Backbone as a chain_set.jsonl record, in Angstrom:
{"seq": "QAQLVGSGGGSVQPGGSLRLSCAAPGRIFSSAVMAWFRQVHGKEREFVAAFRWGVGRTLYADSVKGRFTVSRVDAANVAKLQMNDLKSQDTAVYYCARGVALSSTPYRYRGWGQGTQVTVSS", "coords": {"N": [[113.837, 102.637, 170.355], [111.326, 102.254, 172.86], [107.897, 101.877, 172.045], [104.861, 103.854, 172.257], [101.929, 102.847, 174.08], [98.716, 102.496, 173.359], [95.345, 102.391, 174.527], [91.956, 101.502, 175.476], [89.856, 101.866, 173.729], [86.63, 101.19, 172.228], [83.184, 100.23, 171.731], [80.424, 102.34, 171.628], [77.239, 103.927, 172.31], [75.783, 106.772, 170.633], [76.38, 109.838, 172.326], [77.523, 108.662, 174.481], [80.44, 107.828, 176.536], [84.004, 107.477, 176.53], [87.263, 106.595, 177.696], [90.471, 107.028, 176.753], [93.77, 105.703, 177.022], [97.279, 106.271, 177.13], [100.259, 104.856, 177.43], [103.494, 105.728, 178.265], [106.724, 104.672, 177.97], [109.558, 104.931, 180.165], [111.175, 108.022, 181.209], [109.32, 111.041, 181.102], [109.877, 114.079, 179.852], [109.339, 117.389, 181.056], [108.918, 119.176, 179.04], [107.925, 117.709, 176.983], [105.475, 116.769, 174.531], [102.317, 115.332, 174.422], [100.007, 113.789, 172.326], [96.905, 113.253, 170.573], [95.611, 111.617, 167.771], [93.352, 110.785, 165.113], [92.055, 108.429, 162.741], [90.254, 107.544, 159.892], [89.099, 105.083, 157.554], [90.495, 105.543, 154.4], [90.999, 108.238, 154.709], [93.024, 111.065, 155.727], [95.208, 111.223, 158.578], [93.871, 112.724, 161.431], [94.081, 115.496, 163.561], [93.389, 115.549, 167.055], [93.742, 116.246, 169.884], [96.129, 117.753, 172.146], [98.77, 118.148, 174.582], [101.178, 119.852, 176.597], [103.369, 118.176, 178.622], [104.521, 119.04, 181.119], [103.597, 121.637, 181.777], [100.939, 121.994, 181.257], [99.738, 123.204, 179.047], [97.354, 123.208, 176.446], [95.848, 121.933, 173.425], [93.194, 121.758, 171.224], [91.232, 120.198, 168.717], [88.75, 121.859, 166.782], [86.478, 120.348, 166.394], [86.189, 118.763, 168.627], [86.229, 120.274, 170.893], [85.094, 121.107, 174.11], [84.006, 118.631, 174.477], [85.969, 116.644, 174.566], [88.748, 115.915, 176.693], [92.068, 116.292, 177.692], [94.468, 114.743, 179.848], [96.748, 113.714, 182.473], [98.443, 110.991, 184.114], [100.715, 111.093, 186.349], [102.282, 109.296, 187.945], [102.158, 106.918, 186.58], [103.049, 107.432, 184.077], [101.169, 108.048, 182.061], [99.108, 109.27, 179.554], [95.89, 110.625, 179.105], [92.779, 110.597, 177.375], [89.774, 111.867, 177.722], [86.655, 111.267, 176.493], [83.65, 112.607, 175.874], [80.099, 112.776, 175.249], [79.982, 111.45, 172.761], [79.947, 111.186, 169.219], [78.752, 109.881, 166.088], [80.511, 110.677, 164.133], [82.903, 110.65, 165.429], [83.907, 108.174, 165.246], [86.654, 106.183, 164.666], [90.067, 105.07, 164.279], [92.099, 105.624, 166.966], [95.097, 107.239, 167.735], [97.866, 107.679, 169.864], [100.528, 110.006, 170.362], [103.911, 111.199, 170.607], [105.898, 114.043, 171.036], [107.785, 117.091, 170.543], [106.853, 119.574, 169.948], [103.998, 121.551, 170.418], [101.578, 120.858, 168.501], [99.31, 120.517, 165.725], [99.989, 119.056, 163.601], [100.706, 116.003, 162.189], [103.222, 115.228, 161.271], [105.064, 116.353, 162.928], [105.386, 114.787, 165.096], [107.045, 112.003, 166.521], [107.053, 109.621, 167.974], [104.777, 106.978, 168.194], [101.734, 105.353, 169.13], [100.038, 102.168, 168.696], [97.385, 102.372, 168.073], [93.858, 102.461, 168.739], [90.608, 101.231, 168.405], [87.714, 103.183, 168.122], [84.312, 103.127, 168.174], [81.28, 104.557, 167.407], [77.973, 104.15, 167.435], [74.471, 103.688, 166.69]], "CA": [[113.089, 103.182, 171.478], [110.047, 101.62, 173.118], [106.787, 102.636, 171.506], [103.734, 104.135, 173.128], [100.903, 101.818, 174.11], [97.395, 103.074, 173.481], [94.292, 101.452, 174.877], [90.727, 102.096, 175.972], [88.824, 101.974, 172.72], [85.484, 100.313, 172.349], [81.974, 100.586, 171.004], [79.45, 103.011, 172.477], [76.124, 104.603, 171.67], [75.928, 108.228, 170.578], [76.197, 110.472, 173.612], [78.277, 107.948, 175.489], [81.787, 108.278, 176.865], [85.124, 106.556, 176.597], [88.515, 107.181, 178.128], [91.628, 106.397, 176.16], [95.013, 105.834, 177.76], [98.505, 106.118, 176.368], [101.371, 104.625, 178.335], [104.776, 106.118, 177.699], [107.818, 104.095, 178.74], [110.657, 105.801, 180.521], [110.902, 109.352, 181.719], [108.691, 112.029, 180.237], [110.36, 115.405, 180.191], [108.271, 118.366, 181.22], [108.709, 119.866, 177.773], [107.368, 116.787, 175.997], [104.082, 116.934, 174.13], [101.554, 114.133, 174.142], [98.919, 114.167, 171.439], [95.994, 112.234, 170.054], [95.127, 111.743, 166.414], [92.437, 109.725, 164.71], [92.08, 108.175, 161.317], [89.238, 106.66, 159.347], [89.514, 104.465, 156.309], [90.505, 106.38, 153.219], [91.235, 109.634, 155.02], [94.273, 111.395, 156.386], [95.191, 111.264, 160.03], [93.286, 113.974, 161.884], [94.438, 115.92, 164.909], [92.316, 115.569, 168.038], [94.099, 117.039, 171.053], [97.504, 117.619, 172.592], [99.145, 118.966, 175.721], [102.564, 119.791, 177.029], [103.324, 117.38, 179.835], [104.925, 119.686, 182.355], [103.029, 122.948, 182.046], [99.5, 121.954, 181.109], [99.201, 123.863, 177.857], [96.545, 122.276, 175.676], [95.404, 122.28, 172.088], [92.096, 120.891, 170.829], [90.572, 120.421, 167.446], [87.443, 122.489, 166.94], [85.435, 119.337, 166.371], [86.083, 118.062, 169.906], [86.239, 121.225, 172.002], [83.951, 120.996, 174.986], [83.622, 117.234, 174.639], [87.158, 115.846, 174.873], [89.666, 116.533, 177.628], [93.317, 115.579, 177.899], [94.999, 114.78, 181.202], [97.871, 112.813, 182.66], [98.657, 110.302, 185.376], [102.164, 111.217, 186.458], [102.91, 108.127, 188.532], [102.135, 105.815, 185.636], [103.461, 107.927, 182.762], [100.02, 107.8, 181.207], [98.285, 110.36, 179.056], [94.518, 110.179, 178.936], [91.845, 111.378, 176.582], [88.393, 111.64, 178.12], [85.777, 111.598, 175.382], [82.258, 112.655, 176.28], [79.126, 113.13, 174.218], [80.53, 110.926, 171.516], [79.103, 111.228, 168.041], [79.14, 108.914, 165.076], [81.653, 111.223, 163.418], [84.106, 110.381, 166.199], [84.349, 106.822, 164.953], [87.965, 106.173, 164.02], [91.161, 104.501, 165.042], [92.766, 106.703, 167.678], [96.519, 107.036, 167.969], [98.582, 108.648, 170.682], [101.818, 110.364, 169.795], [104.823, 111.936, 171.474], [106.751, 114.946, 170.289], [108.367, 118.213, 171.27], [106.131, 120.78, 169.592], [102.553, 121.508, 170.599], [101.196, 121.047, 167.119], [98.26, 119.682, 165.164], [100.555, 118.428, 162.415], [101.236, 114.695, 162.571], [104.624, 115.094, 160.911], [105.893, 116.888, 164.003], [105.463, 113.783, 166.144], [107.924, 110.911, 166.115], [106.694, 108.396, 168.654], [103.36, 106.686, 167.985], [101.146, 104.12, 169.588], [99.515, 101.308, 167.642], [96.024, 102.742, 167.748], [92.761, 101.742, 169.364], [89.384, 101.514, 167.665], [86.549, 103.772, 168.773], [83.142, 103.029, 167.315], [80.091, 105.185, 167.962], [76.87, 103.779, 166.558], [73.184, 103.463, 167.324]], "C": [[111.779, 102.43, 171.629], [108.921, 102.505, 172.606], [105.713, 102.894, 172.56], [102.708, 103.023, 173.021], [99.56, 102.476, 174.366], [96.355, 102.011, 173.766], [93.038, 102.22, 175.267], [89.613, 102.24, 174.959], [87.703, 100.983, 172.951], [84.338, 100.812, 171.512], [80.952, 101.168, 171.965], [78.323, 103.59, 171.638], [76.396, 106.096, 171.572], [75.572, 108.871, 171.911], [76.949, 109.812, 174.746], [79.678, 108.489, 175.661], [82.779, 107.134, 176.827], [86.343, 107.312, 177.093], [89.659, 106.378, 177.549], [92.862, 106.661, 177.012], [96.187, 105.607, 176.828], [99.658, 106.016, 177.347], [102.684, 104.916, 177.63], [105.901, 105.531, 178.545], [108.902, 105.112, 179.042], [110.204, 107.161, 181.021], [110.247, 110.224, 180.666], [109.156, 113.4, 180.698], [109.202, 116.386, 180.226], [107.957, 119.102, 179.927], [108.064, 118.982, 176.705], [105.896, 117.079, 175.737], [103.477, 115.563, 173.857], [100.323, 114.547, 173.36], [98.089, 112.954, 171.04], [95.571, 112.602, 168.638], [94.141, 110.618, 166.142], [92.432, 109.608, 163.199], [90.971, 107.204, 160.945], [89.713, 106.15, 158.003], [89.417, 105.438, 155.144], [90.757, 107.85, 153.458], [92.572, 109.823, 155.716], [94.102, 111.386, 157.902], [94.806, 112.661, 160.501], [93.677, 114.274, 163.324], [93.213, 115.968, 165.806], [92.643, 116.51, 169.195], [95.553, 116.811, 171.408], [97.736, 118.484, 173.822], [100.625, 118.814, 175.999], [102.592, 119.218, 178.438], [103.523, 118.19, 181.111], [104.215, 120.967, 182.725], [101.534, 123.034, 181.797], [98.912, 122.718, 179.941], [98.503, 122.838, 176.98], [96.178, 122.84, 174.315], [94.34, 121.265, 171.682], [91.623, 121.226, 169.433], [89.193, 121.018, 167.69], [86.325, 121.456, 167.059], [85.228, 118.639, 167.711], [86.088, 118.999, 171.101], [84.948, 121.133, 172.798], [83.491, 119.581, 175.235], [84.793, 116.356, 175.072], [88.074, 116.627, 175.799], [90.907, 115.675, 177.784], [93.763, 115.745, 179.344], [96.154, 113.8, 181.301], [97.825, 112.158, 184.028], [100.162, 110.212, 185.55], [102.835, 109.926, 186.917], [103.022, 106.965, 187.556], [102.619, 106.203, 184.243], [102.375, 107.675, 181.721], [99.344, 109.11, 180.83], [96.889, 109.823, 178.789], [93.726, 111.151, 178.088], [90.438, 110.979, 176.995], [87.487, 112.14, 177.014], [84.337, 111.484, 175.847], [81.381, 113.069, 175.113], [79.61, 112.686, 172.841], [79.482, 110.912, 170.408], [79.599, 110.207, 167.029], [80.367, 109.383, 164.297], [82.972, 111.036, 164.158], [84.647, 108.983, 165.96], [85.646, 106.851, 164.154], [88.903, 105.297, 164.834], [91.929, 105.659, 165.663], [94.198, 106.321, 167.999], [97.037, 108.085, 168.942], [99.968, 108.853, 170.095], [102.61, 111.202, 170.786], [105.728, 112.795, 170.626], [107.299, 116.045, 171.168], [107.655, 119.524, 170.992], [104.638, 120.579, 169.806], [101.926, 121.878, 169.262], [100.072, 120.106, 166.729], [98.731, 118.924, 163.926], [101.185, 117.09, 162.77], [102.721, 114.512, 162.269], [105.567, 115.612, 161.988], [105.985, 115.945, 165.203], [106.241, 112.575, 165.646], [107.607, 109.585, 166.787], [105.189, 108.176, 168.598], [102.951, 105.376, 168.638], [100.541, 103.363, 168.424], [98.075, 101.622, 167.251], [94.999, 101.862, 168.439], [91.456, 102.187, 168.714], [88.306, 102.085, 168.568], [85.401, 103.747, 167.782], [81.929, 103.602, 168.04], [78.944, 104.918, 166.996], [75.606, 103.53, 167.36], [72.844, 101.987, 167.358]], "O": [[111.184, 102.013, 170.635], [108.98, 103.729, 172.719], [105.667, 102.243, 173.604], [102.624, 102.338, 172.002], [99.299, 102.959, 175.468], [96.466, 100.874, 173.308], [93.059, 103.447, 175.373], [88.524, 102.697, 175.305], [87.815, 100.063, 173.76], [84.499, 101.708, 170.683], [80.646, 100.566, 172.995], [78.438, 103.725, 170.42], [77.173, 106.629, 172.363], [74.586, 108.498, 172.547], [77.004, 110.347, 175.853], [80.066, 109.47, 175.028], [82.433, 105.976, 177.062], [86.44, 108.528, 176.928], [89.798, 105.186, 177.824], [92.982, 107.711, 177.643], [96.099, 104.848, 175.863], [99.993, 106.991, 178.019], [102.946, 104.411, 176.538], [106.017, 105.864, 179.724], [109.134, 106.04, 178.266], [109.016, 107.411, 181.225], [110.583, 110.151, 179.484], [108.855, 113.823, 181.814], [108.212, 116.227, 179.513], [106.844, 119.595, 179.747], [107.698, 119.47, 175.636], [105.176, 117.57, 176.607], [104.058, 114.742, 173.147], [99.672, 115.538, 173.69], [98.516, 111.805, 171.156], [95.22, 113.746, 168.352], [94.107, 109.621, 166.862], [92.757, 110.552, 162.479], [90.776, 106.178, 161.597], [90.618, 106.718, 157.391], [88.384, 106.074, 154.933], [90.733, 108.64, 152.515], [93.171, 108.875, 156.224], [92.996, 111.523, 158.424], [95.351, 113.658, 160.027], [93.608, 113.405, 164.193], [92.133, 116.375, 165.378], [91.905, 117.46, 169.454], [96.145, 115.802, 171.023], [96.994, 119.433, 174.075], [101.241, 117.796, 175.682], [101.917, 119.721, 179.337], [102.77, 118.036, 182.072], [104.23, 121.352, 183.894], [100.92, 124.057, 182.099], [97.693, 122.863, 179.857], [99.003, 121.729, 176.792], [96.197, 124.05, 174.09], [94.556, 120.057, 171.782], [91.614, 122.386, 169.021], [88.546, 120.713, 168.692], [85.336, 121.685, 167.755], [84.202, 117.991, 167.915], [85.96, 118.535, 172.234], [83.853, 121.087, 172.236], [82.665, 119.347, 176.117], [84.617, 115.427, 175.861], [88.169, 117.851, 175.705], [90.809, 114.465, 177.986], [93.474, 116.757, 179.983], [96.497, 113.134, 180.324], [97.249, 112.694, 184.974], [100.809, 109.346, 184.961], [103.842, 109.509, 186.344], [103.901, 106.116, 187.703], [102.597, 105.379, 183.329], [102.641, 107.152, 180.638], [99.05, 109.945, 181.684], [96.725, 108.702, 178.307], [93.971, 112.357, 178.088], [89.965, 109.892, 176.661], [87.547, 113.311, 176.639], [83.863, 110.396, 176.175], [81.852, 113.633, 174.126], [79.634, 113.467, 171.889], [78.3, 110.66, 170.641], [80.731, 109.731, 167.112], [81.171, 108.564, 163.852], [84.041, 111.239, 163.583], [85.736, 108.65, 166.428], [85.719, 107.472, 163.094], [88.571, 104.846, 165.93], [92.359, 106.572, 164.958], [94.473, 105.219, 168.474], [96.675, 109.258, 168.843], [100.508, 107.978, 169.418], [102.048, 111.831, 171.684], [106.266, 112.339, 169.617], [107.28, 115.942, 172.395], [107.837, 120.492, 171.73], [104.082, 119.552, 169.417], [101.766, 123.054, 168.936], [99.9, 119.04, 167.319], [97.944, 118.23, 163.282], [102.114, 117.047, 163.577], [103.4, 113.73, 162.935], [106.763, 115.323, 161.946], [106.601, 116.284, 166.213], [106.11, 112.174, 164.489], [107.872, 108.528, 166.215], [104.414, 109.078, 168.915], [103.724, 104.42, 168.688], [100.528, 103.854, 167.295], [97.605, 101.177, 166.204], [95.235, 100.681, 168.691], [91.232, 103.378, 168.502], [88.02, 101.545, 169.637], [85.509, 104.284, 166.68], [81.598, 103.18, 169.148], [78.95, 105.409, 165.867], [75.656, 103.205, 168.546], [71.785, 101.609, 167.861]]}, "num_chains": 1, "name": "protein.A"}
């Protein structure tokens, strides 16, 4: 199966914003879940946010609530993660994932993007 393609990472100052994109090849069923995880060196992969494609149900980690927002671009099969008020603690490699369960557990996702680096520093 074709893998997801994540993009949009970069380097910003604290308080800045970035928008990540995740392109999913082929049809996305309404029941599918798209999610974002992040990982820093030496630590486990951490859940960030997820949503069910067809019905708009969302799930956010407490650490990003009120700052990050998930959305989709239907015509392009793209999931997006809008990240506002970025903090140094948000620095990580961000991965998008595809699954069937709206979950914060990485083991419940089977399709993964390659990751994109987000760096927040003064």
